[in-house]
């Protein structure tokens, strides 16, 4: 039976550290602000944005929400981003994805000042991550690394297999594992005989977006299993990409859903926002 990696606990530690730092900055009259843009009324995005706002409140950041109607044009959205870029009292900007189909998310991301890009989605920040010289770490992969560190799980020399190649999770996840000297394989929907790769993984990261996709037969005995998924099962219950109940009997560590990677993503967003504040102070 695996040890459960408690993302709530680790994220709480990160947020408490930030909260103390923010309190000290407040005593010097300094305030940190995150601007969050949401376009349309996707219910999942609404939940994510609310959780981000709650975390801001907890650590002592000011949060500004821009809830724009679904018919907002790309020009209008970019004009807002540019206005927020210019504002000295705004330290971080994020536009919740996905945006409605008529808006090109790449154009929106490109419009965000690289110094305020707390998601680390811009091509500049992605490039900095690639060369290992970054200010902002991508929130979800950074949250995974933080959990591995907290539980003293070494990456060096390990076989790390990532399932999924998204720009938000799979690709940057692979890069962060590589920075810590893991031997990394990225697998995806066109990978042939996926199990032959996953069975070799000492550290397996599932970021597929399919409920309970990773089954016990795909996992090596004693592996560390990280579940980035956030899905609904056949009964409408939240679940990850990993068949938790079966896989937990076989691996050494596993993250639950909910309460694993999700809270970490938000904690790392807070960390990036604090970093953005310091970058802009320079
Ligand atoms: N949509 C799903 N995950 C994310 C995230 O980390 N940041 C933003 N901006 N949108 C998302």
Short mmCIF file of C-alpha atoms and ligand atoms in Angstrom, two decimals:
data_model
loop_
_atom_site.label_atom_id
_atom_site.label_comp_id
_atom_site.label_asym_id
_atom_site.label_seq_id
_atom_site.Cartn_x
_atom_site.Cartn_y
_atom_site.Cartn_z
CA UNK A 1 0.00 0.00 0.00
CA UNK A 2 1.44 3.31 -1.12
CA UNK A 3 2.07 6.40 0.93
CA UNK A 4 -0.39 9.07 -0.12
CA UNK A 5 1.28 12.31 -1.19
CA UNK A 6 -0.74 15.00 0.53
CA UNK A 7 -0.98 17.95 -1.84
CA UNK A 8 -3.16 19.86 0.58
CA UNK A 9 -0.50 19.68 3.28
CA UNK A 10 2.39 20.60 0.99
CA UNK A 11 0.44 23.44 -0.63
CA UNK A 12 -0.53 24.73 2.80
CA UNK A 13 3.17 24.91 3.75
CA UNK A 14 3.98 26.84 0.59
CA UNK A 15 1.08 29.25 1.10
CA UNK A 16 1.95 29.80 4.77
CA UNK A 17 5.52 30.67 3.83
CA UNK A 18 4.21 33.17 1.27
CA UNK A 19 1.67 34.56 3.73
CA UNK A 20 4.45 35.37 6.22
CA UNK A 21 6.50 37.06 3.52
CA UNK A 22 3.52 39.07 2.29
CA UNK A 23 2.72 40.19 5.86
CA UNK A 24 6.29 41.49 6.22
CA UNK A 25 6.02 43.33 2.87
CA UNK A 26 2.71 44.86 3.96
CA UNK A 27 4.45 46.33 6.98
CA UNK A 28 6.67 48.15 4.51
CA UNK A 29 3.54 49.43 2.76
CA UNK A 30 3.88 47.05 -0.20
CA UNK A 31 0.96 45.33 -1.81
CA UNK A 32 0.94 42.49 -4.33
CA UNK A 33 -1.78 42.13 -6.93
CA UNK A 34 -2.80 39.32 -9.25
CA UNK A 35 -5.19 40.09 -12.11
CA UNK A 36 -7.27 37.12 -13.26
CA UNK A 37 -9.19 37.23 -16.52
CA UNK A 38 -11.96 34.78 -17.33
CA UNK A 39 -13.87 34.90 -20.60
CA UNK A 40 -17.24 33.16 -20.85
CA UNK A 41 -18.96 30.92 -18.35
CA UNK A 42 -17.20 27.56 -18.43
CA UNK A 43 -18.14 26.06 -15.04
CA UNK A 44 -14.78 24.31 -14.50
CA UNK A 45 -12.89 27.54 -15.25
CA UNK A 46 -15.16 29.38 -12.83
CA UNK A 47 -14.22 26.91 -10.06
CA UNK A 48 -10.50 27.26 -10.85
CA UNK A 49 -10.70 31.06 -10.85
CA UNK A 50 -12.59 31.09 -7.56
CA UNK A 51 -9.93 28.85 -6.01
CA UNK A 52 -7.19 31.17 -7.27
CA UNK A 53 -8.97 34.16 -5.77
CA UNK A 54 -9.39 32.34 -2.45
CA UNK A 55 -5.69 31.53 -2.37
CA UNK A 56 -4.86 35.20 -3.05
CA UNK A 57 -7.02 36.18 -0.12
CA UNK A 58 -5.32 33.59 2.10
CA UNK A 59 -1.76 34.70 1.37
CA UNK A 60 -2.69 38.39 1.49
CA UNK A 61 -2.55 39.34 -2.19
CA UNK A 62 -5.09 41.65 -3.72
CA UNK A 63 -6.88 39.91 -6.59
CA UNK A 64 -8.63 41.66 -9.44
CA UNK A 65 -11.12 39.64 -11.41
CA UNK A 66 -12.11 40.53 -14.95
CA UNK A 67 -15.07 38.33 -15.88
CA UNK A 68 -15.73 39.06 -19.55
CA UNK A 69 -18.75 37.91 -21.54
CA UNK A 70 -18.35 35.04 -24.00
CA UNK A 71 -18.77 37.40 -26.99
CA UNK A 72 -15.71 39.47 -26.01
CA UNK A 73 -13.50 39.95 -29.08
CA UNK A 74 -9.82 39.08 -29.20
CA UNK A 75 -9.03 42.79 -29.66
CA UNK A 76 -10.98 43.71 -26.54
CA UNK A 77 -9.27 41.00 -24.51
CA UNK A 78 -5.81 42.02 -25.70
CA UNK A 79 -6.60 45.67 -24.99
CA UNK A 80 -7.38 44.70 -21.38
CA UNK A 81 -4.14 42.71 -21.12
CA UNK A 82 -2.19 45.70 -22.42
CA UNK A 83 -3.84 47.99 -19.92
CA UNK A 84 -2.89 45.58 -17.10
CA UNK A 85 0.67 45.34 -18.46
CA UNK A 86 0.97 49.10 -18.05
CA UNK A 87 -0.45 49.27 -14.54
CA UNK A 88 2.26 49.49 -11.90
CA UNK A 89 -0.12 48.22 -9.23
CA UNK A 90 -0.64 44.90 -11.06
CA UNK A 91 2.13 42.35 -10.58
CA UNK A 92 0.77 39.20 -12.19
CA UNK A 93 -1.70 38.59 -15.04
CA UNK A 94 -3.35 35.37 -15.98
CA UNK A 95 -6.02 34.59 -18.49
CA UNK A 96 -7.85 31.40 -17.58
CA UNK A 97 -7.78 28.87 -20.42
CA UNK A 98 -9.56 27.72 -22.46
CA UNK A 99 -10.82 30.95 -24.01
CA UNK A 100 -13.82 30.83 -26.42
CA UNK A 101 -13.04 29.41 -29.88
CA UNK A 102 -13.08 32.76 -31.72
CA UNK A 103 -10.10 33.93 -29.62
CA UNK A 104 -6.56 32.76 -30.36
CA UNK A 105 -5.11 31.83 -26.98
CA UNK A 106 -1.56 32.12 -28.33
CA UNK A 107 -2.15 35.77 -29.24
CA UNK A 108 -3.50 36.47 -25.76
CA UNK A 109 -0.57 34.76 -24.04
CA UNK A 110 1.85 36.64 -26.28
CA UNK A 111 0.28 39.94 -25.22
CA UNK A 112 0.98 39.38 -21.50
CA UNK A 113 4.17 41.09 -20.33
CA UNK A 114 6.78 38.36 -19.74
CA UNK A 115 7.43 39.89 -16.31
CA UNK A 116 3.78 39.44 -15.34
CA UNK A 117 3.30 36.03 -16.99
CA UNK A 118 2.73 34.09 -13.76
CA UNK A 119 1.53 31.00 -15.67
CA UNK A 120 4.89 30.91 -17.51
CA UNK A 121 3.02 30.28 -20.76
CA UNK A 122 4.73 32.85 -22.98
CA UNK A 123 7.27 31.67 -25.52
CA UNK A 124 9.96 33.71 -23.75
CA UNK A 125 9.29 32.05 -20.40
CA UNK A 126 8.94 28.62 -22.00
CA UNK A 127 12.32 29.20 -23.67
CA UNK A 128 13.87 30.21 -20.35
CA UNK A 129 12.59 26.98 -18.82
CA UNK A 130 14.10 25.03 -21.72
CA UNK A 131 17.55 26.48 -21.07
CA UNK A 132 17.17 26.21 -17.29
CA UNK A 133 17.38 29.94 -16.61
CA UNK A 134 13.90 30.83 -15.50
CA UNK A 135 12.11 33.31 -13.27
CA UNK A 136 8.74 31.63 -13.43
CA UNK A 137 8.19 27.90 -13.27
CA UNK A 138 5.06 26.49 -14.91
CA UNK A 139 2.63 26.05 -11.99
CA UNK A 140 1.51 22.43 -12.33
CA UNK A 141 4.92 20.88 -13.08
CA UNK A 142 6.50 23.08 -10.39
CA UNK A 143 3.86 21.84 -7.94
CA UNK A 144 4.74 18.24 -8.78
CA UNK A 145 8.45 18.93 -8.17
CA UNK A 146 7.63 20.61 -4.87
CA UNK A 147 5.76 17.51 -3.72
CA UNK A 148 8.63 15.23 -4.75
CA UNK A 149 11.05 17.43 -2.77
CA UNK A 150 8.79 17.48 0.28
CA UNK A 151 8.68 13.67 0.36
CA UNK A 152 12.42 13.38 -0.36
CA UNK A 153 11.83 11.54 -3.60
CA UNK A 154 14.99 11.85 -5.65
CA UNK A 155 14.69 12.24 -9.40
CA UNK A 156 18.35 11.85 -10.35
CA UNK A 157 19.00 8.71 -12.35
CA UNK A 158 15.35 7.64 -12.22
CA UNK A 159 13.31 6.54 -15.19
CA UNK A 160 10.65 9.22 -15.47
CA UNK A 161 7.76 8.68 -17.83
CA UNK A 162 5.28 11.46 -18.58
CA UNK A 163 2.01 10.54 -20.28
CA UNK A 164 0.80 13.62 -22.18
CA UNK A 165 2.57 16.29 -24.17
CA UNK A 166 0.55 19.45 -23.57
CA UNK A 167 2.28 22.81 -23.43
CA UNK A 168 0.82 23.42 -19.97
CA UNK A 169 1.83 20.15 -18.31
CA UNK A 170 3.48 17.34 -20.29
CA UNK A 171 6.29 19.23 -22.03
CA UNK A 172 7.34 21.48 -19.13
CA UNK A 173 6.99 18.55 -16.69
CA UNK A 174 9.50 16.59 -18.73
CA UNK A 175 11.85 19.57 -18.70
CA UNK A 176 11.77 19.99 -14.92
CA UNK A 177 12.41 16.28 -14.38
CA UNK A 178 15.30 16.52 -16.82
CA UNK A 179 16.74 19.50 -14.91
CA UNK A 180 16.93 17.23 -11.88
CA UNK A 181 18.78 14.58 -13.88
CA UNK A 182 15.92 12.19 -14.45
CA UNK A 183 15.97 10.06 -17.60
CA UNK A 184 12.78 11.29 -19.17
CA UNK A 185 10.41 9.81 -21.73
CA UNK A 186 7.37 11.67 -23.01
CA UNK A 187 4.58 9.40 -24.19
CA UNK A 188 1.31 10.42 -25.81
CA UNK A 189 -1.79 9.27 -27.65
CA UNK A 190 0.22 7.99 -30.63
CA UNK A 191 2.75 6.07 -28.53
CA UNK A 192 2.76 2.40 -29.51
CA UNK A 193 2.62 -0.09 -26.65
CA UNK A 194 2.36 2.58 -23.97
CA UNK A 195 2.52 0.00 -21.18
CA UNK A 196 6.02 -1.07 -22.24
CA UNK A 197 7.13 2.47 -21.29
CA UNK A 198 5.00 3.04 -18.20
CA UNK A 199 6.03 -0.34 -16.71
CA UNK A 200 9.63 0.87 -16.68
CA UNK A 201 8.84 4.13 -14.89
CA UNK A 202 10.25 4.78 -11.42
CA UNK A 203 8.33 8.05 -11.55
CA UNK A 204 5.16 8.07 -13.63
CA UNK A 205 3.31 11.32 -14.30
CA UNK A 206 -0.15 10.97 -15.83
CA UNK A 207 -1.43 14.06 -17.64
CA UNK A 208 -3.76 12.52 -20.18
CA UNK A 209 -7.18 13.93 -19.32
CA UNK A 210 -8.93 10.55 -19.32
CA UNK A 211 -10.60 9.16 -16.21
CA UNK A 212 -8.76 6.21 -14.59
CA UNK A 213 -6.65 5.70 -17.72
CA UNK A 214 -3.61 4.34 -15.85
CA UNK A 215 -4.38 0.89 -14.50
CA UNK A 216 -2.35 -1.30 -12.13
CA UNK A 217 -0.95 -3.46 -14.93
CA UNK A 218 0.70 -0.34 -16.44
CA UNK A 219 2.65 0.47 -13.27
CA UNK A 220 5.92 -0.95 -11.98
CA UNK A 221 6.01 -2.28 -8.40
CA UNK A 222 7.18 0.47 -6.06
CA UNK A 223 6.83 3.31 -8.60
CA UNK A 224 5.98 6.89 -7.64
CA UNK A 225 2.71 7.80 -9.37
CA UNK A 226 1.72 11.42 -9.90
CA UNK A 227 -1.79 12.10 -11.16
CA UNK A 228 -2.33 15.44 -12.88
CA UNK A 229 -5.80 14.51 -14.17
CA UNK A 230 -9.05 16.13 -13.12
CA UNK A 231 -11.98 14.22 -14.57
CA UNK A 232 -15.43 12.98 -13.66
CA UNK A 233 -16.07 9.25 -13.46
CA UNK A 234 -19.22 7.49 -14.65
CA UNK A 235 -21.03 8.61 -11.47
CA UNK A 236 -19.98 12.23 -11.87
CA UNK A 237 -17.42 11.94 -9.06
CA UNK A 238 -14.09 13.77 -9.37
CA UNK A 239 -11.25 11.45 -10.31
CA UNK A 240 -7.81 11.55 -11.84
CA UNK A 241 -6.11 9.88 -14.79
CA UNK A 242 -5.03 7.03 -12.52
CA UNK A 243 -7.20 4.20 -11.25
CA UNK A 244 -6.28 5.16 -7.70
CA UNK A 245 -7.81 2.25 -5.75
CA UNK A 246 -5.98 -0.41 -7.76
CA UNK A 247 -2.71 1.43 -8.43
CA UNK A 248 -2.21 2.42 -4.79
CA UNK A 249 -1.75 -1.25 -3.88
CA UNK A 250 1.22 -1.51 -6.18
CA UNK A 251 3.19 1.72 -6.01
CA UNK A 252 5.29 3.34 -3.26
CA UNK A 253 3.80 6.85 -3.43
CA UNK A 254 0.69 8.19 -5.13
CA UNK A 255 -1.13 11.52 -5.36
CA UNK A 256 -4.90 11.48 -4.81
CA UNK A 257 -7.50 13.41 -6.82
CA UNK A 258 -8.71 15.68 -5.40
CA UNK A 259 -6.11 16.79 -2.86
CA UNK A 260 -2.95 16.03 -4.83
CA UNK A 261 -1.59 18.10 -7.70
CA UNK A 262 -4.55 20.54 -7.88
CA UNK A 263 -3.85 22.51 -4.70
CA UNK A 264 -0.15 22.57 -5.58
CA UNK A 265 -0.81 24.31 -8.91
CA UNK A 266 -2.50 27.17 -7.08
CA UNK A 267 0.22 27.41 -4.42
CA UNK A 268 2.85 27.71 -7.16
CA UNK A 269 0.78 30.44 -8.83
CA UNK A 270 1.02 32.36 -5.56
CA UNK A 271 4.77 31.77 -5.55
CA UNK A 272 5.08 33.08 -9.11
CA UNK A 273 3.03 36.15 -8.26
CA UNK A 274 5.37 36.96 -5.38
CA UNK A 275 8.31 36.44 -7.73
CA UNK A 276 6.70 38.79 -10.26
CA UNK A 277 6.44 41.44 -7.57
CA UNK A 278 10.16 41.16 -6.80
CA UNK A 279 11.06 41.22 -10.50
CA UNK A 280 9.13 44.43 -10.97
CA UNK A 281 10.66 46.00 -7.87
CA UNK A 282 14.13 45.61 -9.41
N1 LIG B 1 -6.49 26.16 -17.58
C1 LIG B 1 -6.15 24.95 -17.07
N2 LIG B 1 -5.03 25.06 -16.34
C2 LIG B 1 -4.66 26.37 -16.38
C3 LIG B 1 -3.59 27.09 -15.79
O1 LIG B 1 -2.71 26.57 -15.10
N3 LIG B 1 -3.57 28.42 -16.09
C4 LIG B 1 -4.50 29.03 -16.87
N4 LIG B 1 -4.36 30.32 -17.09
N5 LIG B 1 -5.50 28.37 -17.42
C5 LIG B 1 -5.58 27.05 -17.17
#
